[in-house]
Amino acid sequence: MQNRKILLSEKEIPSAWYNILSDLRTPLSPPLHPATHEPIGPEALRPIFPDALIEQEVSTAPTIPIPEEILDIYSLWRPTPLVRAYNLEKKLNTPARIYYKNEGVSPPGSHKPNTAVAQAYYNKEAGVKRIATETGAGQWGSALTFACNLFGLESTVYMVKVSYQQKPYRKSMMQVWGGEVVPSPSTRTKSGRDILARDPDSLGSLGIAISEAIEDAVQHDDTKYALGSVLNHVLLHQTIIGLETREQFKKIGVEPDILIGCCGGGSNFAGLALPYIRDKINGKDLSIIAVEPTACPTLTRGEFRYDFGDTAQLTPLLKMYTLGHDFVPPGIHAGGLRYHGAAPIVSHLLGEGIIEAVGCKQTSVFESAVLFARAEGIVHAPETAHAIQTVIEEAEKCREAGEEKVIVFSLSGHGHFDLASYDSYFASQLQDYAYPGEKILEALSKLPVIEE
Amino acid sequence: MQNRKILLSEKEIPSAWYNILSDLRTPLSPPLHPATHEPIGPEALRPIFPDALIEQEVSTAPTIPIPEEILDIYSLWRPTPLVRAYNLEKKLNTPARIYYKNEGVSPPGSHKPNTAVAQAYYNKEAGVKRIATETGAGQWGSALTFACNLFGLESTVYMVKVSYQQKPYRKSMMQVWGGEVVPSPSTRTKSGRDILARDPDSLGSLGIAISEAIEDAVQHDDTKYALGSVLNHVLLHQTIIGLETREQFKKIGVEPDILIGCCGGGSNFAGLALPYIRDKINGKDLSIIAVEPTACPTLTRGEFRYDFGDTAQLTPLLKMYTLGHDFVPPGIHAGGLRYHGAAPIVSHLLGEGIIEAVGCKQTSVFESAVLFARAEGIVHAPETAHAIQTVIEEAEKCREAGEEKVIVFSLSGHGHFDLASYDSYFASQLQDYAYPGEKILEALSKLPVIEE
């Protein structure tokens, strides 16, 4: 019998996160004040984040130790298994060896608690009583309520109203963990009330929900805000994925040739990829591929410019690949990949040519999803399926070239709350959206012109 | 940091199932022909089961080797972790040490694939092309389609119509694995058509769905039937749970004092319990507790008599604790525990006083469910919550008595498709059904009188 899973013991959970900022040859461009366009210092973030997280956001230390209390919670589901996808290899008749790092085994069902637990911990340490955040499809909100509950913090999740209505069970899960879930736009905040005054039937958007959560945090002394992707400290916490993966490969004496992850804001992709970047910078022959939907082609068709993180232009300006904060992506099922920007770190690495990016169409993505679910048994999230689509393409190239490459991808989450999207696929109701070029150009035309 | 999870490697998956029939002091009463009431031989089961499974049904060999092909599929998620519930212990302030065996980590989300994979394998070996089965809430149907897909078999699942409508995502999951899901009653079978002729709006029942699946199997040469609980061979396959648990406890030098599992048909409870029965018979001080809903009190209020497995009286008569095949349990959310009978093996052990049984009320069960989910992070199935309710009671007794007992329970499945029931709990809409005594007496009065 072949060994499918490469496991680590709890004692082998890495004791420090890896900080990519220490290894970049050129530093990231600084965040700018949304009005003055001047570089901002850490103090600008104090109203919404605790000091420890602000320090991590700007730290250039090579590693940052993981506190014992966080490791203890991680051990509820970590280390996650690295699994050899024998059945998929067989189905594809490929000489490639395919592995996946399964982050879907966490109680909330994705990689998101890696940072949610860390953020809840540092907020708790800082005396914060409550965390406000936004969620779209619900993965991030689930992870944050899960984490807050374990540290005895309250949580308020502004959930995009259309998701609140369409995905009632994500909301239920958050309530099981004691989270308060508020459909957004709400009457709780001025931002919400303004929207409702203009459009009482508004179904909401991630941009609106972010504005509500930030306003909630700013308005209450005992409350802070938490973000589930994009920022440096979020990607830092996610490096636990790639660090474990390295240890697991070391155990079996294997080194990957191709790393693949789906990319929305970038936290899942970066979690796997960042701990391998130094090897790549030092000349190792390694492909590192971020996969995004062609319907929201941030990395493949966006511009590397300063832009706001939210629609309402309240956040600092970040230098990143962007389609423009005004761009509203088509309603693809991979809600976690519908974001106009990409993390500054991911954007920087793409700009430097250290990583690559590719786009996938929705129908092919679901074809790959079903193929994988039937081969390996796991019903996974539509976001993950983007990575799988690219894995399959790379494995097919290996078959044609007769190359026995080692491919590893991040299985970002299970799909137990995404089955309606599989239904749409089987009913042939999925749309392959045309490349939204004009809309993107229009959104990009609205960006501030910043001289660097 | 404390170690939460006791893990085994894939090589440590037990290589044989344990057969309790070899250790019983008095043999089980034989199954009887539904019409003649005479004991039936294995040949009576040939139209619906392959020979290998019929042999396992009656075997008295102490162990039965697990074929390599089954072990290979098991390794997709097995061995499952045995986890110390430190957070729960702390919340309960108990000196008891609480462990759970997490069967919710399987791709279909429960312990059911332990037997589904075995049954699919032996059917495949026997040249069967398709398996027909029934499902209520969907756990068994999911497991069977998962298993059939991996062995290249077709599957047809007759799903109780009300569940088909209320739990659309269980149906979707089965379709992802290539299963055909038919709302029952259907026009596919005579049984279904008869029901529909009398009541075109029938929402179905497990009894009707069983009849349809058996009829489908009997009518088609290339098709067999599969059952997810009750029968000896099903419980045999589930002993993998308890066998692994024994190995895991051995690794840390701990022995359990109390074993707890929820009990509907009995396959989850038996899976954990059976490998410990010999210790108990040999005098070890061990409590083995089956937990059922008070709304369907098979073990605690039923009679130990011969009864049919289905409402239509098509199955052989089995000697078991029963509430009468005509008894329709109230609509509690733990659908997997709504069965009028209990496995003959479990019934026999209860009759001999080797195991105990207790009943739980729905509201308390959900209180315990939420307490556990908030302590340990896992949102689990309402069935599992019955076990947890009893774990909490036993842990509280330990606190009062100052006893450091070791309690282990089987976490039968996750609750990702059961969140509507948690919603009902939070909305205070759960009913604690009165003990349905009159209905049970009426159902029992219809049982055939068999002289033994």
Short mmCIF file of N, CA, C and O in Angstrom, two decimals, chain A residues 218-314:
data_model
loop_
_atom_site.label_atom_id
_atom_site.label_comp_id
_atom_site.label_asym_id
_atom_site.label_seq_id
_atom_site.Cartn_x
_atom_site.Cartn_y
_atom_site.Cartn_z
N VAL A 218 -13.83 52.08 14.60
CA VAL A 218 -13.35 53.43 14.90
C VAL A 218 -14.25 54.10 15.94
O VAL A 218 -13.80 54.84 16.82
N GLN A 219 -15.54 53.79 15.87
CA GLN A 219 -16.52 54.46 16.76
C GLN A 219 -16.55 53.88 18.17
O GLN A 219 -17.15 54.46 19.05
N HIS A 220 -15.99 52.69 18.37
CA HIS A 220 -16.07 52.07 19.70
C HIS A 220 -14.67 51.81 20.25
O HIS A 220 -13.87 51.12 19.62
N ASP A 221 -14.41 52.34 21.44
CA ASP A 221 -13.08 52.24 22.06
C ASP A 221 -12.65 50.80 22.31
O ASP A 221 -11.46 50.49 22.25
N ASP A 222 -13.61 49.94 22.61
CA ASP A 222 -13.24 48.56 22.99
C ASP A 222 -13.21 47.63 21.78
O ASP A 222 -13.06 46.43 21.92
N THR A 223 -13.35 48.20 20.58
CA THR A 223 -13.51 47.38 19.37
C THR A 223 -12.41 47.67 18.36
O THR A 223 -12.04 48.83 18.15
N LYS A 224 -11.87 46.62 17.77
CA LYS A 224 -10.91 46.80 16.67
C LYS A 224 -11.46 46.11 15.43
O LYS A 224 -12.49 45.44 15.46
N TYR A 225 -10.70 46.27 14.34
CA TYR A 225 -11.10 45.73 13.05
C TYR A 225 -10.12 44.61 12.66
O TYR A 225 -8.98 44.59 13.13
N ALA A 226 -10.56 43.68 11.85
CA ALA A 226 -9.66 42.63 11.38
C ALA A 226 -9.90 42.39 9.90
O ALA A 226 -11.05 42.40 9.44
N LEU A 227 -8.81 42.18 9.16
CA LEU A 227 -8.90 41.93 7.73
C LEU A 227 -8.37 40.53 7.45
O LEU A 227 -7.41 40.09 8.07
N GLY A 228 -9.02 39.84 6.50
CA GLY A 228 -8.67 38.43 6.29
C GLY A 228 -7.69 38.17 5.17
O GLY A 228 -7.35 37.01 4.90
N SER A 229 -7.22 39.22 4.49
CA SER A 229 -6.26 39.01 3.40
C SER A 229 -5.47 40.30 3.16
O SER A 229 -5.52 41.21 3.98
N VAL A 230 -4.74 40.36 2.08
CA VAL A 230 -4.08 41.54 1.52
C VAL A 230 -2.89 42.08 2.34
O VAL A 230 -1.80 42.28 1.81
N LEU A 231 -3.11 42.32 3.65
CA LEU A 231 -2.07 43.01 4.43
C LEU A 231 -0.90 42.09 4.75
O LEU A 231 -1.03 40.86 4.78
N ASN A 232 0.25 42.71 5.04
CA ASN A 232 1.48 41.95 5.29
C ASN A 232 1.34 41.00 6.48
O ASN A 232 1.81 39.86 6.43
N HIS A 233 0.70 41.47 7.56
CA HIS A 233 0.64 40.61 8.76
C HIS A 233 -0.27 39.41 8.53
O HIS A 233 -0.07 38.35 9.11
N VAL A 234 -1.26 39.56 7.66
CA VAL A 234 -2.14 38.43 7.33
C VAL A 234 -1.35 37.37 6.57
O VAL A 234 -1.40 36.17 6.90
N LEU A 235 -0.57 37.82 5.58
CA LEU A 235 0.24 36.87 4.80
C LEU A 235 1.32 36.22 5.68
O LEU A 235 1.62 35.03 5.52
N LEU A 236 1.85 37.01 6.59
CA LEU A 236 2.84 36.47 7.55
C LEU A 236 2.26 35.26 8.28
O LEU A 236 2.88 34.19 8.34
N HIS A 237 1.06 35.42 8.85
CA HIS A 237 0.44 34.31 9.61
C HIS A 237 0.20 33.09 8.72
O HIS A 237 0.27 31.96 9.17
N GLN A 238 -0.10 33.35 7.46
CA GLN A 238 -0.40 32.22 6.56
C GLN A 238 0.84 31.45 6.15
O GLN A 238 0.73 30.34 5.62
N THR A 239 2.04 31.99 6.41
CA THR A 239 3.24 31.25 6.01
C THR A 239 3.36 29.91 6.73
O THR A 239 4.14 29.05 6.31
N ILE A 240 2.58 29.72 7.79
CA ILE A 240 2.56 28.42 8.47
C ILE A 240 2.26 27.30 7.47
O ILE A 240 2.76 26.18 7.61
N ILE A 241 1.49 27.61 6.43
CA ILE A 241 1.14 26.59 5.42
C ILE A 241 2.40 26.11 4.69
O ILE A 241 2.70 24.91 4.64
N GLY A 242 3.14 27.05 4.15
CA GLY A 242 4.33 26.68 3.38
C GLY A 242 5.45 26.14 4.25
O GLY A 242 6.22 25.26 3.83
N LEU A 243 5.55 26.66 5.48
CA LEU A 243 6.60 26.18 6.39
C LEU A 243 6.36 24.71 6.74
O LEU A 243 7.29 23.90 6.74
N GLU A 244 5.11 24.36 7.01
CA GLU A 244 4.80 22.95 7.27
C GLU A 244 5.06 22.11 6.02
O GLU A 244 5.61 21.01 6.10
N THR A 245 4.65 22.64 4.87
CA THR A 245 4.84 21.91 3.62
C THR A 245 6.32 21.58 3.40
O THR A 245 6.69 20.47 3.01
N ARG A 246 7.19 22.55 3.67
CA ARG A 246 8.64 22.32 3.53
C ARG A 246 9.10 21.18 4.42
O ARG A 246 9.86 20.30 4.00
N GLU A 247 8.64 21.20 5.68
CA GLU A 247 9.01 20.13 6.62
C GLU A 247 8.52 18.78 6.13
O GLU A 247 9.20 17.77 6.26
N GLN A 248 7.31 18.78 5.59
CA GLN A 248 6.72 17.51 5.14
C GLN A 248 7.49 16.95 3.95
O GLN A 248 7.77 15.75 3.89
N PHE A 249 7.84 17.82 3.01
CA PHE A 249 8.62 17.34 1.86
C PHE A 249 10.00 16.85 2.31
O PHE A 249 10.54 15.87 1.79
N LYS A 250 10.56 17.57 3.29
CA LYS A 250 11.88 17.17 3.80
C LYS A 250 11.81 15.73 4.34
O LYS A 250 12.71 14.93 4.13
N LYS A 251 10.73 15.41 5.02
CA LYS A 251 10.55 14.08 5.61
C LYS A 251 10.62 12.96 4.57
O LYS A 251 11.02 11.85 4.88
N ILE A 252 10.15 13.25 3.36
CA ILE A 252 10.14 12.20 2.34
C ILE A 252 11.23 12.45 1.29
O ILE A 252 11.28 11.75 0.26
N GLY A 253 12.08 13.44 1.54
CA GLY A 253 13.19 13.69 0.63
C GLY A 253 12.77 14.11 -0.77
O GLY A 253 13.39 13.72 -1.76
N VAL A 254 11.72 14.91 -0.83
CA VAL A 254 11.21 15.36 -2.12
C VAL A 254 11.26 16.89 -2.17
O VAL A 254 11.10 17.54 -1.14
N GLU A 255 11.54 17.44 -3.36
CA GLU A 255 11.46 18.90 -3.49
C GLU A 255 10.51 19.27 -4.61
O GLU A 255 10.56 18.68 -5.68
N PRO A 256 9.64 20.22 -4.37
CA PRO A 256 8.66 20.58 -5.41
C PRO A 256 9.29 21.35 -6.57
O PRO A 256 10.25 22.09 -6.37
N ASP A 257 8.74 21.14 -7.77
CA ASP A 257 9.16 21.91 -8.94
C ASP A 257 8.17 23.01 -9.26
O ASP A 257 8.50 24.02 -9.87
N ILE A 258 6.92 22.78 -8.90
CA ILE A 258 5.86 23.75 -9.23
C ILE A 258 4.95 23.93 -8.02
O ILE A 258 4.44 22.96 -7.46
N LEU A 259 4.77 25.19 -7.60
CA LEU A 259 3.84 25.51 -6.50
C LEU A 259 2.65 26.26 -7.09
O LEU A 259 2.84 27.19 -7.87
N ILE A 260 1.45 25.89 -6.67
CA ILE A 260 0.26 26.50 -7.27
C ILE A 260 -0.75 26.85 -6.17
O ILE A 260 -1.00 26.05 -5.27
N GLY A 261 -1.28 28.05 -6.24
CA GLY A 261 -2.33 28.44 -5.30
C GLY A 261 -3.31 29.37 -5.96
O GLY A 261 -2.95 30.12 -6.88
N CYS A 262 -4.56 29.35 -5.51
CA CYS A 262 -5.54 30.30 -6.03
C CYS A 262 -5.28 31.66 -5.39
O CYS A 262 -4.75 31.74 -4.29
N CYS A 263 -5.65 32.72 -6.10
CA CYS A 263 -5.30 34.05 -5.62
C CYS A 263 -6.44 35.04 -5.78
O CYS A 263 -6.86 35.34 -6.90
N GLY A 264 -6.96 35.50 -4.64
CA GLY A 264 -7.91 36.61 -4.63
C GLY A 264 -7.17 37.80 -4.05
O GLY A 264 -6.41 38.46 -4.72
N GLY A 265 -7.33 38.01 -2.75
CA GLY A 265 -6.47 38.97 -2.05
C GLY A 265 -5.04 38.45 -1.99
O GLY A 265 -4.08 39.20 -2.02
N GLY A 266 -4.89 37.14 -1.92
CA GLY A 266 -3.56 36.54 -2.00
C GLY A 266 -3.10 35.76 -0.78
O GLY A 266 -1.99 35.20 -0.78
N SER A 267 -3.92 35.64 0.26
CA SER A 267 -3.41 35.04 1.49
C SER A 267 -3.20 33.54 1.39
O SER A 267 -2.28 33.00 1.98
N ASN A 268 -4.03 32.85 0.63
CA ASN A 268 -3.83 31.40 0.51
C ASN A 268 -2.62 31.10 -0.36
O ASN A 268 -1.75 30.32 0.00
N PHE A 269 -2.56 31.75 -1.50
CA PHE A 269 -1.41 31.57 -2.40
C PHE A 269 -0.11 31.89 -1.67
O PHE A 269 0.85 31.11 -1.68
N ALA A 270 -0.08 33.04 -1.01
CA ALA A 270 1.15 33.48 -0.33
C ALA A 270 1.51 32.54 0.80
O ALA A 270 2.69 32.28 1.05
N GLY A 271 0.49 32.01 1.50
CA GLY A 271 0.77 31.10 2.61
C GLY A 271 1.61 29.92 2.17
O GLY A 271 2.56 29.53 2.85
N LEU A 272 1.29 29.36 1.02
CA LEU A 272 2.09 28.26 0.50
C LEU A 272 3.40 28.74 -0.11
O LEU A 272 4.46 28.15 0.08
N ALA A 273 3.33 29.86 -0.86
CA ALA A 273 4.46 30.25 -1.70
C ALA A 273 5.59 30.97 -0.97
O ALA A 273 6.78 30.72 -1.24
N LEU A 274 5.28 31.86 -0.04
CA LEU A 274 6.32 32.72 0.52
C LEU A 274 7.53 31.97 1.09
O LEU A 274 8.67 32.36 0.83
N PRO A 275 7.31 30.87 1.84
CA PRO A 275 8.49 30.18 2.37
C PRO A 275 9.38 29.56 1.29
O PRO A 275 10.45 29.02 1.62
N TYR A 276 8.97 29.58 0.04
CA TYR A 276 9.80 29.06 -1.05
C TYR A 276 10.46 30.17 -1.87
O TYR A 276 11.25 29.89 -2.78
N ILE A 277 10.10 31.42 -1.58
CA ILE A 277 10.58 32.52 -2.42
C ILE A 277 12.10 32.68 -2.34
O ILE A 277 12.77 32.94 -3.34
N ARG A 278 12.66 32.48 -1.14
CA ARG A 278 14.11 32.64 -1.00
C ARG A 278 14.86 31.66 -1.92
O ARG A 278 15.83 32.03 -2.58
N ASP A 279 14.37 30.42 -1.96
CA ASP A 279 14.98 29.42 -2.87
C ASP A 279 14.96 29.94 -4.30
O ASP A 279 15.95 29.84 -5.04
N LYS A 280 13.83 30.48 -4.68
CA LYS A 280 13.65 30.97 -6.05
C LYS A 280 14.59 32.14 -6.32
O LYS A 280 15.26 32.18 -7.36
N ILE A 281 14.64 33.09 -5.36
CA ILE A 281 15.54 34.24 -5.51
C ILE A 281 16.99 33.77 -5.63
O ILE A 281 17.78 34.32 -6.40
N ASN A 282 17.30 32.71 -4.89
CA ASN A 282 18.68 32.18 -4.92
C ASN A 282 18.95 31.28 -6.11
O ASN A 282 19.95 30.58 -6.15
N GLY A 283 18.03 31.25 -7.06
CA GLY A 283 18.33 30.58 -8.33
C GLY A 283 17.73 29.20 -8.52
O GLY A 283 17.97 28.55 -9.54
N LYS A 284 16.94 28.72 -7.55
CA LYS A 284 16.36 27.39 -7.71
C LYS A 284 15.36 27.40 -8.87
O LYS A 284 14.63 28.37 -9.07
N ASP A 285 15.34 26.30 -9.61
CA ASP A 285 14.42 26.18 -10.74
C ASP A 285 13.04 25.78 -10.22
O ASP A 285 12.76 24.62 -9.98
N LEU A 286 12.20 26.77 -10.03
CA LEU A 286 10.94 26.57 -9.34
C LEU A 286 9.89 27.47 -9.98
O LEU A 286 10.12 28.67 -10.14
N SER A 287 8.75 26.90 -10.38
CA SER A 287 7.65 27.74 -10.88
C SER A 287 6.67 27.98 -9.74
O SER A 287 6.27 27.04 -9.07
N ILE A 288 6.30 29.22 -9.55
CA ILE A 288 5.35 29.57 -8.48
C ILE A 288 4.20 30.31 -9.14
O ILE A 288 4.37 31.43 -9.63
N ILE A 289 3.03 29.64 -9.18
CA ILE A 289 1.94 30.15 -10.02
C ILE A 289 0.72 30.53 -9.20
O ILE A 289 0.14 29.71 -8.49
N ALA A 290 0.30 31.80 -9.33
CA ALA A 290 -0.94 32.28 -8.72
C ALA A 290 -2.06 32.16 -9.76
O ALA A 290 -1.88 32.57 -10.91
N VAL A 291 -3.19 31.61 -9.34
CA VAL A 291 -4.28 31.37 -10.29
C VAL A 291 -5.49 32.21 -9.91
O VAL A 291 -5.95 32.19 -8.77
N GLU A 292 -6.01 32.93 -10.90
CA GLU A 292 -7.16 33.79 -10.64
C GLU A 292 -8.22 33.56 -11.70
O GLU A 292 -7.95 32.95 -12.74
N PRO A 293 -9.44 34.03 -11.48
CA PRO A 293 -10.49 33.89 -12.49
C PRO A 293 -10.27 34.91 -13.62
O PRO A 293 -9.87 36.04 -13.34
N THR A 294 -10.52 34.50 -14.84
CA THR A 294 -10.43 35.47 -15.95
C THR A 294 -11.46 36.58 -15.78
O THR A 294 -11.30 37.67 -16.30
N ALA A 295 -12.53 36.29 -14.99
CA ALA A 295 -13.56 37.30 -14.78
C ALA A 295 -13.09 38.42 -13.86
O ALA A 295 -13.67 39.51 -13.84
N CYS A 296 -12.03 38.16 -13.09
CA CYS A 296 -11.50 39.18 -12.17
C CYS A 296 -9.98 39.10 -12.25
O CYS A 296 -9.30 38.69 -11.33
N PRO A 297 -9.43 39.53 -13.40
CA PRO A 297 -8.02 39.23 -13.74
C PRO A 297 -7.02 40.23 -13.17
O PRO A 297 -6.25 40.86 -13.91
N THR A 298 -7.01 40.36 -11.85
CA THR A 298 -6.17 41.36 -11.18
C THR A 298 -4.70 41.27 -11.58
O THR A 298 -4.09 42.27 -11.96
N LEU A 299 -4.15 40.06 -11.47
CA LEU A 299 -2.71 39.91 -11.71
C LEU A 299 -2.38 39.82 -13.19
O LEU A 299 -1.30 40.25 -13.61
N THR A 300 -3.29 39.26 -13.97
CA THR A 300 -2.96 39.04 -15.38
C THR A 300 -3.33 40.23 -16.27
O THR A 300 -2.74 40.40 -17.34
N ARG A 301 -4.30 41.05 -15.87
CA ARG A 301 -4.70 42.17 -16.71
C ARG A 301 -4.76 43.50 -15.97
O ARG A 301 -5.10 44.52 -16.57
N GLY A 302 -4.47 43.49 -14.65
CA GLY A 302 -4.52 44.74 -13.89
C GLY A 302 -3.26 45.56 -14.08
O GLY A 302 -2.35 45.18 -14.83
N GLU A 303 -3.19 46.71 -13.41
CA GLU A 303 -1.99 47.55 -13.44
C GLU A 303 -1.38 47.62 -12.05
O GLU A 303 -2.09 47.55 -11.05
N PHE A 304 -0.05 47.74 -11.98
CA PHE A 304 0.66 47.79 -10.72
C PHE A 304 0.75 49.24 -10.27
O PHE A 304 1.68 49.96 -10.63
N ARG A 305 -0.27 49.67 -9.51
CA ARG A 305 -0.39 51.08 -9.16
C ARG A 305 -0.90 51.25 -7.74
O ARG A 305 -1.34 50.30 -7.11
N TYR A 306 -0.88 52.49 -7.25
CA TYR A 306 -1.49 52.77 -5.96
C TYR A 306 -3.01 52.78 -6.10
O TYR A 306 -3.55 53.37 -7.03
N ASP A 307 -3.68 52.10 -5.17
CA ASP A 307 -5.16 52.11 -5.19
C ASP A 307 -5.67 51.91 -3.77
O ASP A 307 -4.95 51.48 -2.87
N PHE A 308 -6.94 52.20 -3.60
CA PHE A 308 -7.60 51.99 -2.32
C PHE A 308 -8.00 50.52 -2.17
O PHE A 308 -8.27 49.85 -3.15
N GLY A 309 -8.07 50.09 -0.90
CA GLY A 309 -8.52 48.72 -0.64
C GLY A 309 -10.02 48.57 -0.73
O GLY A 309 -10.53 47.45 -0.88
N ASP A 310 -10.74 49.66 -0.63
CA ASP A 310 -12.21 49.58 -0.58
C ASP A 310 -12.85 50.55 -1.55
O ASP A 310 -12.21 51.48 -2.04
N THR A 311 -14.09 50.32 -1.83
CA THR A 311 -14.84 51.14 -2.76
C THR A 311 -15.00 52.57 -2.27
O THR A 311 -14.95 53.52 -3.05
N ALA A 312 -15.16 52.72 -0.94
CA ALA A 312 -15.44 54.04 -0.39
C ALA A 312 -14.18 54.90 -0.22
O ALA A 312 -14.26 56.03 0.26
N GLN A 313 -13.01 54.37 -0.61
CA GLN A 313 -11.75 55.11 -0.56
C GLN A 313 -11.38 55.56 0.84
O GLN A 313 -10.85 56.65 1.04
N LEU A 314 -11.68 54.73 1.83
CA LEU A 314 -11.35 55.05 3.22
C LEU A 314 -10.00 54.50 3.64
O LEU A 314 -9.37 55.01 4.55
#
